[in-house]
Tab-separated table of C-alpha atoms in Angstrom:
chain	number	residue	atom	x	y	z
H	1	MET	CA	186.749	61.693	86.559
H	2	PRO	CA	183.513	62.122	84.538
H	3	THR	CA	183.589	60.306	81.218
H	4	SER	CA	182.281	61.704	77.940
H	5	LEU	CA	181.580	59.186	75.161
H	6	PHE	CA	180.876	60.211	71.592
H	7	VAL	CA	180.291	58.049	68.511
H	8	GLU	CA	180.619	59.761	65.139
H	9	HIS	CA	179.066	57.905	62.205
H	10	HIS	CA	180.507	58.395	58.726
H	11	ASP	CA	180.279	56.733	55.314
H	12	GLN	CA	183.016	54.189	56.073
H	13	GLY	CA	181.777	53.252	59.541
H	14	LEU	CA	182.250	55.174	62.768
H	15	ALA	CA	184.775	56.846	65.049
H	16	PHE	CA	184.702	56.574	68.829
H	17	TYR	CA	185.864	59.382	71.133
H	18	LEU	CA	186.409	59.213	74.884
H	19	ASN	CA	186.711	62.555	76.677
H	20	GLY	CA	187.394	64.170	73.319
H	21	ASP	CA	190.266	61.839	72.380
H	22	LEU	CA	189.923	59.469	69.429
H	23	GLN	CA	189.950	55.828	70.550
H	24	PHE	CA	189.485	54.224	67.155
H	25	ASP	CA	188.111	54.770	63.687
H	26	THR	CA	186.700	51.708	61.967
H	27	THR	CA	188.532	52.643	58.766
H	28	ASP	CA	191.857	51.611	60.339
H	29	GLU	CA	191.177	50.148	63.791
H	30	ALA	CA	192.284	46.724	62.513
H	31	LEU	CA	195.786	48.137	62.130
H	32	TYR	CA	195.941	49.085	65.807
H	33	HIS	CA	194.323	45.958	67.217
H	34	GLU	CA	196.219	43.463	65.080
H	35	TYR	CA	199.536	44.927	66.265
H	36	LEU	CA	198.314	44.938	69.869
H	37	VAL	CA	197.033	41.349	69.849
H	38	VAL	CA	198.625	39.172	67.180
H	39	PRO	CA	202.369	39.366	68.032
H	40	ALA	CA	201.799	38.345	71.656
H	41	MET	CA	199.238	35.670	70.813
H	42	ALA	CA	201.251	34.140	67.967
H	43	LEU	CA	204.368	34.014	70.124
H	44	ALA	CA	202.396	32.450	72.994
H	45	VAL	CA	201.133	29.714	70.659
H	46	GLN	CA	204.751	29.037	69.757
H	47	ARG	CA	206.006	29.068	73.349
H	48	PHE	CA	203.112	27.036	74.770
H	49	PRO	CA	202.279	24.405	72.121
H	50	LYS	CA	199.230	22.223	72.751
H	51	THR	CA	198.283	24.332	75.768
H	52	ASP	CA	194.898	25.838	76.552
H	53	LEU	CA	195.778	29.526	76.684
H	54	ARG	CA	194.373	31.874	79.301
H	55	VAL	CA	194.287	35.524	78.246
H	56	LEU	CA	193.667	38.711	80.218
H	57	ILE	CA	192.541	41.877	78.413
H	58	CYS	CA	192.771	45.054	80.499
H	59	GLY	CA	190.595	47.754	78.992
H	60	GLY	CA	189.255	46.900	75.561
H	61	GLY	CA	185.583	47.125	76.474
H	62	ASP	CA	184.828	47.848	72.811
H	63	GLY	CA	185.458	44.141	72.090
H	64	LEU	CA	187.863	44.763	69.205
H	65	ALA	CA	190.951	43.285	70.882
H	66	ALA	CA	188.872	40.285	72.000
H	67	ARG	CA	187.830	39.731	68.383
H	68	ASP	CA	191.462	39.248	67.368
H	69	VAL	CA	192.295	37.068	70.388
H	70	LEU	CA	189.490	34.724	69.328
H	71	ARG	CA	191.254	34.152	66.004
H	72	PHE	CA	193.491	31.688	67.864
H	73	PRO	CA	191.803	28.307	68.489
H	74	GLN	CA	194.184	27.525	71.382
H	75	VAL	CA	192.478	30.205	73.488
H	76	HIS	CA	190.539	28.531	76.279
H	77	GLN	CA	189.647	31.454	78.547
H	78	ILE	CA	189.535	35.254	78.215
H	79	ASP	CA	188.989	37.635	81.114
H	80	LEU	CA	188.192	41.177	79.965
H	81	VAL	CA	188.385	43.874	82.648
H	82	ASP	CA	187.053	47.359	81.929
H	83	TYR	CA	185.889	49.926	84.463
H	84	SER	CA	183.329	51.508	82.104
H	85	PRO	CA	179.931	49.802	81.761
H	86	GLU	CA	179.048	52.396	79.111
H	87	VAL	CA	181.917	51.321	76.845
H	88	ILE	CA	181.044	47.661	77.372
H	89	HIS	CA	177.430	48.410	76.442
H	90	LEU	CA	178.629	50.023	73.221
H	91	GLY	CA	180.760	46.937	72.600
H	92	GLU	CA	177.676	44.763	72.924
H	93	THR	CA	175.526	46.967	70.680
H	94	THR	CA	176.895	49.735	68.450
H	95	PHE	CA	180.327	48.162	67.985
H	96	GLN	CA	179.005	44.604	67.577
H	97	PRO	CA	179.233	44.539	63.753
H	98	PHE	CA	182.909	45.474	64.001
H	99	ASN	CA	183.947	43.219	66.909
H	100	GLN	CA	182.073	40.221	65.468
H	101	ASN	CA	180.025	39.879	68.655
H	102	SER	CA	183.153	38.927	70.596
H	103	LEU	CA	181.787	39.980	73.987
H	104	ALA	CA	179.093	37.293	73.748
H	105	ASN	CA	181.588	34.477	73.141
H	106	ASP	CA	181.378	31.604	75.638
H	107	ARG	CA	185.129	31.715	76.259
H	108	LEU	CA	185.032	35.352	77.387
H	109	THR	CA	184.049	36.741	80.789
H	110	VAL	CA	183.539	40.477	81.267
H	111	HIS	CA	184.505	42.063	84.597
H	112	VAL	CA	183.292	45.620	85.188
H	113	GLN	CA	186.036	46.597	87.587
H	114	ASP	CA	189.143	48.704	88.029
H	115	ALA	CA	191.958	46.824	86.304
H	116	PHE	CA	194.537	47.603	88.999
H	117	ASP	CA	192.331	46.133	91.718
H	118	PHE	CA	191.487	43.094	89.590
H	119	VAL	CA	195.123	42.319	88.826
H	120	ALA	CA	196.232	42.844	92.428
H	121	ALA	CA	193.780	40.124	93.509
H	122	CYS	CA	194.739	37.608	90.795
H	123	PRO	CA	196.653	34.432	91.691
H	124	THR	CA	200.245	33.962	90.583
H	125	ALA	CA	200.902	32.634	87.055
H	126	ALA	CA	197.240	32.905	86.082
H	127	TYR	CA	197.647	33.911	82.410
H	128	HIS	CA	199.731	33.074	79.374
H	129	VAL	CA	199.025	36.418	77.656
H	130	ILE	CA	198.095	39.841	79.040
H	131	LEU	CA	196.979	42.628	76.700
H	132	CYS	CA	196.629	46.208	77.951
H	133	ASP	CA	194.402	48.456	75.850
H	134	PHE	CA	194.124	51.626	77.917
H	135	THR	CA	193.208	55.179	77.012
H	136	TYR	CA	195.764	57.974	76.872
H	137	PRO	CA	196.171	59.255	80.453
H	138	THR	CA	194.880	62.765	81.094
H	139	CYS	CA	195.717	62.977	84.811
H	140	ALA	CA	198.279	61.468	87.168
H	141	GLU	CA	195.715	59.041	88.607
H	142	GLU	CA	195.189	57.464	85.183
H	143	THR	CA	198.891	56.612	84.916
H	144	ARG	CA	198.622	53.998	87.698
H	145	VAL	CA	198.272	51.313	85.029
H	146	TYR	CA	201.632	52.313	83.548
H	147	SER	CA	203.579	52.268	86.824
H	148	GLN	CA	206.338	49.956	87.992
H	149	GLU	CA	203.926	48.575	90.586
H	150	TRP	CA	201.373	47.772	87.882
H	151	PHE	CA	203.871	45.976	85.662
H	152	ALA	CA	205.212	44.089	88.693
H	153	HIS	CA	201.669	42.798	89.290
H	154	LEU	CA	201.451	41.719	85.644
H	155	GLN	CA	204.804	39.961	85.874
H	156	ARG	CA	203.573	38.093	88.951
H	157	ILE	CA	200.322	36.828	87.411
H	158	LEU	CA	201.987	35.913	84.119
H	159	GLN	CA	203.093	32.371	83.363
H	160	PRO	CA	206.886	31.995	83.093
H	161	ALA	CA	207.732	32.880	79.465
H	162	GLY	CA	204.255	34.395	79.076
H	163	LEU	CA	203.693	37.513	76.970
H	164	ILE	CA	202.488	41.043	77.620
H	165	ASN	CA	201.622	43.611	74.996
H	166	THR	CA	200.643	47.060	76.184
H	167	ASN	CA	199.803	50.131	74.187
H	168	GLY	CA	202.101	53.001	74.971
H	169	VAL	CA	202.179	56.592	73.831
H	170	SER	CA	203.601	58.150	70.705
H	171	PRO	CA	207.374	57.657	70.361
H	172	GLU	CA	207.251	60.509	67.872
H	173	ASN	CA	205.300	63.145	69.831
H	174	ARG	CA	205.901	61.971	73.415
H	175	THR	CA	209.353	60.450	73.058
H	176	LEU	CA	210.454	60.741	76.683
H	177	GLY	CA	207.119	59.377	77.890
H	178	PHE	CA	207.487	56.414	75.547
H	179	TRP	CA	210.961	55.551	76.838
H	180	CYS	CA	209.823	56.126	80.415
H	181	LEU	CA	207.469	53.167	79.897
H	182	TYR	CA	210.286	51.155	78.322
H	183	GLN	CA	212.544	51.634	81.339
H	184	THR	CA	209.659	51.089	83.758
H	185	LEU	CA	209.008	47.664	82.231
H	186	PHE	CA	212.660	46.774	82.796
H	187	ALA	CA	212.338	47.944	86.404
H	188	ALA	CA	209.483	45.435	86.852
H	189	SER	CA	211.759	42.530	85.783
H	190	LEU	CA	210.362	42.363	82.264
H	191	PHE	CA	212.200	42.462	78.933
H	192	PRO	CA	210.360	44.837	76.579
H	193	ARG	CA	210.614	45.130	72.815
H	194	PRO	CA	209.286	48.517	71.659
H	195	MET	CA	207.109	48.744	68.558
H	196	GLN	CA	205.675	51.616	66.530
H	197	LEU	CA	203.360	52.084	63.585
H	198	ALA	CA	201.577	54.827	61.698
H	199	ILE	CA	197.795	54.754	62.103
H	200	PRO	CA	196.249	57.190	59.589
H	201	SER	CA	193.366	58.349	61.796
H	202	PHE	CA	195.733	58.931	64.729
H	203	ARG	CA	198.095	60.945	62.562
H	204	GLN	CA	195.202	63.029	61.244
H	205	HIS	CA	194.432	63.974	64.847
H	206	GLY	CA	198.052	64.948	65.465
H	207	TYR	CA	198.899	61.952	67.666
H	208	GLY	CA	201.922	60.882	65.598
H	209	ASN	CA	203.139	57.307	65.239
H	210	TRP	CA	201.730	55.069	67.951
H	211	GLY	CA	203.730	52.798	70.226
H	212	PHE	CA	203.422	49.386	71.870
H	213	PHE	CA	205.619	47.243	74.093
H	214	LEU	CA	205.821	43.495	73.601
H	215	ALA	CA	207.349	42.120	76.800
H	216	SER	CA	208.065	38.932	78.692
H	217	SER	CA	209.939	37.759	81.769
H	218	THR	CA	212.294	36.025	79.317
H	219	SER	CA	213.945	37.813	76.426
H	220	ILE	CA	212.194	37.842	73.042
H	221	HIS	CA	214.598	36.973	70.232
H	222	GLN	CA	214.686	37.873	66.564
H	223	SER	CA	214.601	34.186	65.606
H	224	GLU	CA	211.408	33.650	67.625
H	225	MET	CA	209.612	36.504	65.933
H	226	ALA	CA	210.721	35.294	62.508
H	227	ALA	CA	209.271	31.835	63.204
H	228	ILE	CA	205.781	32.809	64.415
H	229	SER	CA	202.770	31.884	62.327
H	230	LEU	CA	200.186	34.607	61.722
H	231	PRO	CA	196.513	33.596	61.623
H	232	ALA	CA	194.516	33.759	58.425
H	233	GLY	CA	192.162	36.625	57.668
H	234	LEU	CA	194.237	39.521	59.017
H	235	GLN	CA	193.429	42.838	57.362
H	236	THR	CA	196.761	44.631	57.695
H	237	LEU	CA	199.559	42.814	59.532
H	238	THR	CA	202.222	40.958	57.535
H	239	PRO	CA	205.487	39.337	58.711
H	240	GLU	CA	207.581	42.066	57.066
H	241	GLN	CA	205.498	44.888	58.540
H	242	LEU	CA	205.753	43.281	61.964
H	243	ARG	CA	209.537	43.050	61.704
H	244	GLN	CA	209.799	46.711	60.672
H	245	SER	CA	207.697	47.842	63.631
H	246	PHE	CA	210.646	47.143	65.960
H	247	VAL	CA	212.903	49.582	64.070
H	248	PHE	CA	213.328	53.156	65.348
H	249	THR	CA	215.373	56.093	64.151
H	250	ALA	CA	218.544	56.642	66.146
H	251	THR	CA	217.539	60.168	67.188
H	252	ILE	CA	214.488	58.721	68.947
H	253	ALA	CA	216.142	55.536	70.216
H	254	GLU	CA	219.080	57.290	71.877
H	255	LEU	CA	216.737	59.099	74.284
H	256	ARG	CA	215.804	55.853	76.031
H	257	HIS	CA	218.663	56.353	78.502
H	258	GLN	CA	217.610	59.879	79.520
H	259	VAL	CA	214.444	59.165	81.504
H	260	LEU	CA	213.302	58.246	84.995
H	261	ILE	CA	210.985	55.326	85.679
H	262	HIS	CA	207.322	55.797	86.523
H	263	THR	CA	206.044	54.788	89.969
H	264	LEU	CA	202.943	55.488	92.008
H	265	ASP	CA	204.875	57.888	94.234
H	266	ALA	CA	206.725	59.596	91.391
H	267	PRO	CA	204.441	59.822	88.322
H	268	GLN	CA	207.198	60.623	85.844
H	269	LEU	CA	205.155	59.455	82.868
H	270	PHE	CA	202.581	62.179	83.402
H	271	TYR	CA	205.374	64.733	83.742
H	272	TYR	CA	206.830	63.611	80.401
H	273	LEU	CA	203.410	63.708	78.732
H	274	LEU	CA	202.841	67.284	79.901
H	275	ASN	CA	206.438	68.335	79.221
H	276	PRO	CA	207.390	66.467	76.044
H	277	GLY	CA	210.559	68.392	75.191
H	278	THR	CA	213.478	66.203	74.114
H	279	THR	CA	217.228	66.642	74.256
H	280	SER	CA	218.385	64.590	71.281
H	281	ASP	CA	221.674	65.621	69.734
H	282	PRO	CA	221.197	66.411	66.027
H	283	SER	CA	224.939	65.917	65.465
H	284	SER	CA	224.815	62.353	66.812
H	285	THR	CA	226.966	59.891	64.899
H	286	LEU	CA	224.769	56.912	65.761
H	287	ALA	CA	223.476	54.628	63.019
H	288	LEU	CA	220.436	55.885	61.156
H	289	SER	CA	218.161	53.289	62.757
H	290	VAL	CA	218.049	50.834	65.653
H	291	ASP	CA	216.381	47.415	65.425
H	292	PHE	CA	215.293	46.546	68.946
H	293	LEU	CA	214.980	42.857	68.127
H	294	ASP	CA	218.753	42.866	67.663
H	295	LEU	CA	219.470	44.513	71.025
H	296	GLU	CA	220.085	42.696	74.286
H	297	GLU	CA	220.094	45.314	77.012
H	298	THR	CA	218.934	45.877	80.547
H	299	GLY	CA	217.244	48.881	82.080
H	300	THR	CA	219.319	51.971	82.739
H	301	ALA	CA	216.820	54.383	84.253
H	302	GLN	CA	216.663	55.369	87.896
H	303	MET	CA	213.805	56.253	90.200
H	304	GLY	CA	213.547	59.996	90.690
H	305	HIS	CA	211.627	62.645	92.549
H	306	ASN	CA	208.109	63.667	91.652
H	307	LEU	CA	208.891	66.362	89.103
H	308	LEU	CA	205.353	67.747	89.372
H	309	ASP	CA	205.768	68.424	93.088
H	310	LEU	CA	206.336	72.130	93.761
H	311	GLU	CA	208.904	71.676	96.522
H	312	THR	CA	210.902	69.361	94.272
H	313	THR	CA	210.710	71.957	91.511
H	314	ALA	CA	211.997	74.672	93.836
H	315	ARG	CA	214.910	72.559	95.037
H	316	LEU	CA	215.859	71.662	91.465
H	317	TRP	CA	215.894	75.350	90.602
H	318	LEU	CA	218.214	76.061	93.517
H	319	GLU	CA	220.515	73.171	92.642
H	320	GLN	CA	220.843	74.329	89.054
H	321	ILE	CA	221.401	77.944	90.049
H	322	TYR	CA	224.246	77.037	92.402
H	323	ALA	CA	225.668	74.514	89.929
H	324	LEU	CA	225.942	77.288	87.323
H	325	GLU	CA	227.669	79.699	89.693
H	326	GLY	CA	230.870	81.024	88.169
H	327	GLU	CA	230.095	79.762	84.678
H	328	ALA	CA	229.698	81.981	81.644
H	329	THR	CA	225.983	81.280	81.639
H	330	ASP	CA	224.886	82.298	85.113
H	331	ARG	CA	221.146	81.961	84.642
H	332	PRO	CA	219.226	78.763	83.861
H	333	ASP	CA	216.472	78.764	81.270
H	334	LEU	CA	213.478	79.389	83.502
H	335	SER	CA	211.001	78.170	80.893
H	336	HIS	CA	212.597	74.705	81.067
H	337	LEU	CA	212.592	74.657	84.862
H	338	LEU	CA	208.918	75.549	85.209
H	339	PRO	CA	207.024	72.323	84.433
H	340	ILE	CA	203.603	72.185	82.842
H	341	GLN	CA	201.176	71.036	85.532
H	342	HIS	CA	197.945	70.534	83.568
H	343	ARG	CA	197.092	69.089	80.169
H	344	TYR	CA	195.447	72.367	79.101
H	345	HIS	CA	198.632	74.330	79.759
H	346	SER	CA	201.483	74.519	77.279
H	347	PRO	CA	205.150	75.589	77.153
H	348	ARG	CA	204.048	78.624	75.156
H	349	MET	CA	201.778	79.721	77.995
H	350	THR	CA	204.679	79.377	80.434
H	351	GLN	CA	206.963	81.402	78.183
H	352	GLU	CA	204.375	84.162	77.856
H	353	TRP	CA	203.878	84.213	81.615
H	354	LEU	CA	207.624	84.603	82.161
H	355	THR	CA	207.608	87.450	79.642
H	356	TYR	CA	204.957	89.208	81.718
H	357	LEU	CA	207.073	88.615	84.814
H	358	ARG	CA	210.049	90.295	83.167
H	359	GLN	CA	207.816	93.223	82.236
H	360	LEU	CA	206.731	93.438	85.871
H	361	LEU	CA	210.343	93.469	87.013
H	362	ALA	CA	211.049	96.277	84.568
H	363	GLU	CA	208.573	98.458	86.490
H	364	ILE	CA	210.395	97.961	89.801
H	365	ASP	CA	213.017	100.405	91.046
H	366	PRO	CA	215.856	97.955	91.736
H	367	ALA	CA	217.978	100.395	93.745
H	368	LYS	CA	215.211	101.039	96.278
H	369	LEU	CA	214.286	97.366	96.477
H	370	LEU	CA	217.896	96.322	97.022
H	371	ALA	CA	218.409	98.977	99.676
H	372	SER	CA	215.320	97.755	101.510
H	373	LEU	CA	216.463	94.137	101.331
H	374	LEU	CA	219.993	94.953	102.481
H	375	ASP	CA	218.590	96.842	105.462
H	376	ARG	CA	217.281	93.441	106.573
H	377	SER	CA	220.390	91.497	105.587
H	378	SER	CA	220.570	89.769	108.957
H	379	GLU	CA	217.371	87.899	108.051
H	380	LEU	CA	218.672	86.621	104.704
H	381	PRO	CA	221.011	83.724	103.896
H	382	PRO	CA	224.645	84.884	103.496
H	383	LYS	CA	224.833	83.811	99.849
H	384	VAL	CA	221.748	85.840	98.979
H	385	VAL	CA	223.157	88.875	100.809
H	386	GLN	CA	226.408	88.520	98.889
H	387	ASN	CA	224.560	88.340	95.572
H	388	LEU	CA	222.406	91.334	96.459
H	389	ARG	CA	225.437	93.427	97.360
H	390	GLN	CA	227.116	92.488	94.102
H	391	LEU	CA	224.001	93.475	92.193
H	392	ALA	CA	223.760	96.756	94.113
H	393	GLU	CA	227.379	97.535	93.252
H	394	HIS	CA	226.717	96.831	89.586
H	395	LEU	CA	223.736	99.162	89.683
H	396	ARG	CA	225.780	101.953	91.293
H	397	SER	CA	228.562	101.525	88.750
H	398	GLY	CA	226.110	101.563	85.852
H	399	THR	CA	227.154	98.133	84.537
H	400	VAL	CA	223.647	96.714	84.905
H	401	ASP	CA	220.679	98.012	82.937
H	402	ARG	CA	217.926	97.752	85.538
H	403	TRP	CA	216.941	94.042	85.704
H	404	ALA	CA	218.716	92.847	82.563
H	405	THR	CA	220.842	90.435	84.621
H	406	VAL	CA	218.618	90.077	87.646
H	407	ASN	CA	219.732	87.519	90.204
H	408	PRO	CA	218.062	84.230	89.233
H	409	GLU	CA	217.110	83.422	92.815
H	410	LEU	CA	214.885	86.494	92.955
H	411	VAL	CA	213.184	85.507	89.708
H	412	MET	CA	212.788	81.995	91.061
H	413	LEU	CA	211.176	83.247	94.262
H	414	LEU	CA	208.737	85.445	92.380
H	415	SER	CA	207.958	82.812	89.749
H	416	LEU	CA	207.383	79.870	92.038
H	417	SER	CA	205.516	81.941	94.619
H	418	LEU	CA	203.037	83.003	91.966
H	419	LEU	CA	202.943	79.488	90.515
H	420	MET	CA	202.128	77.888	93.854
H	421	ALA	CA	199.449	80.446	94.626
H	422	ASN	CA	198.013	80.103	91.121
H	423	LEU	CA	197.659	76.345	91.535
H	424	VAL	CA	195.769	76.851	94.799
H	425	THR	CA	193.417	79.554	93.525
H	426	PRO	CA	194.227	80.998	90.094
H	427	ASP	CA	191.460	83.591	90.119
H	428	ALA	CA	192.836	85.081	93.329
H	429	VAL	CA	196.442	85.358	92.224
H	430	PHE	CA	195.754	87.074	88.933
H	431	ALA	CA	192.658	88.971	90.138
H	432	LYS	CA	190.409	87.344	87.564
H	433	GLY	CA	187.356	87.847	89.717
H	434	TYR	CA	186.516	91.200	88.179
H	435	SER	CA	186.186	92.224	84.576
H	436	SER	CA	185.171	95.632	83.290
H	437	SER	CA	184.572	94.288	79.802
H	438	SER	CA	181.138	95.058	78.407
H	439	TYR	CA	180.885	91.645	76.758
H	440	TYR	CA	182.313	89.415	79.461
H	441	ASN	CA	181.494	89.047	83.110
H	442	ASP	CA	182.106	85.872	85.068
H	443	GLY	CA	179.676	86.698	87.845
H	444	TYR	CA	182.015	88.303	90.364
H	445	SER	CA	181.408	91.831	91.542
H	446	GLY	CA	184.014	94.558	91.751
H	447	SER	CA	184.308	94.241	95.518
H	448	GLY	CA	184.728	90.504	95.124
H	449	GLY	CA	187.652	91.211	92.823
H	450	SER	CA	189.285	93.288	95.563
H	451	ASP	CA	188.822	90.472	98.050
H	452	MET	CA	190.385	88.050	95.596
H	453	LYS	CA	193.343	90.374	95.117
H	454	GLY	CA	193.887	90.380	98.866
H	455	LEU	CA	193.739	86.598	98.984
H	456	GLY	CA	196.126	86.409	96.046
H	457	PHE	CA	198.601	88.688	97.810
H	458	ALA	CA	198.396	86.576	100.972
H	459	LEU	CA	198.965	83.356	99.049
H	460	THR	CA	201.890	84.819	97.147
H	461	ALA	CA	203.442	86.080	100.386
H	462	ALA	CA	203.002	82.645	101.956
H	463	GLY	CA	204.613	81.084	98.904
H	464	GLY	CA	207.528	83.470	99.164
H	465	PHE	CA	208.053	82.576	102.827
H	466	TRP	CA	207.976	78.847	101.956
H	467	LEU	CA	210.522	79.279	99.186
H	468	PHE	CA	212.656	81.509	101.400
H	469	SER	CA	212.823	78.610	103.880
H	470	LEU	CA	213.930	76.268	101.112
H	471	LEU	CA	216.547	78.802	100.104
H	472	GLN	CA	217.886	78.878	103.655
H	473	ASP	CA	217.987	75.068	103.771
H	474	ASN	CA	219.857	74.943	100.493
H	475	ASP	CA	222.274	77.659	101.634
H	476	GLY	CA	222.970	75.664	104.783
H	477	ARG	CA	223.912	72.641	102.681
H	478	ASN	CA	226.269	74.767	100.606
């Protein structure tokens, strides 16, 4: 995707933005980079005494992580891989006073390349330490470097007992996404220790506490972390602060067992980033906090379906509808079953759209619609026919106020048909091609708007037929 870089200069230094997202502010970037680099490097020095260390930095073209790696005299070789020559150029020029000219160090080699491709071509056991300093993913493609396949590559090219530290997402604002990464690391035969810290500039931008994962193919113990020696000259990190970074509140920690792992075929991380809702139990009797250095556990997550795939969404709706049959609550919460598909969408937008759908249903004469459907009952699945007849009987008896308790399958068909068509061509589905407003016109003519309405109707009808087929398949299995 196109990349937008912006450097904002202020009295205390500068702030760097990539595609509108803050990457670092020089007022507190040392906090981020010392937590990313120092724990893994200090532990590697302890695990590999008197060894020339080889370090891989994925991302980090600004040179700030490399600056902190070079604090350790045991470092013999650093490979820095970043796909953006523009960021690397900034690291060599604008950011040079802050990274202490790290990119020009003789021990460091810069590779302008995709990190996934670079790692896939690396020999086995090539590095003692791997540091991942990636940007926050804004599309499914950018989550490749958080997948099980990616971490399996890292595990392969890592020395036995070597260390990985990767930046994650916010355990506070994207809790399920954070634990998705935790379980994905386990699935790649690594033993992660989650970390978190408050970075003032990140919190000011609404990002919440930030997360990292210190991991190895062998477990990292509390006694090891207590024995590491921190280098001189650090600006922020202390032994006590490092120890506290592994402590999480129980309400956040307990969600680590409620996620699916992230793979290339099933990008669950991106789903969790777009749909960050959590299901923590406020009445939980767990301890107030969990110290992950004290835990010895294995992964519990399973591989799932691609929750952003429309057919998967439709089948999940059907499964939940039939699972709730006969219960007091006979309709699932549609707003929770309709996933956000784009970073510029929000749960509020979905809720408002469903409100409009209910208003649309209120304009329909249910008796006439049901009569028309029942006239073609031979073409419908038996379960749907049964539900329609029950609804018709309720309408005749006056026990149903129009669509107040409309059959959820009908709402599902309408909702997902419009959703699918909207994803293909949103202007067509909602007839956005024409506006009569005197102050807004997007360039379409009135006749063009009519054409778009026709296309929208065709797409919605096609979506309805597709979902009807799924409904028949599901009915056959039941």
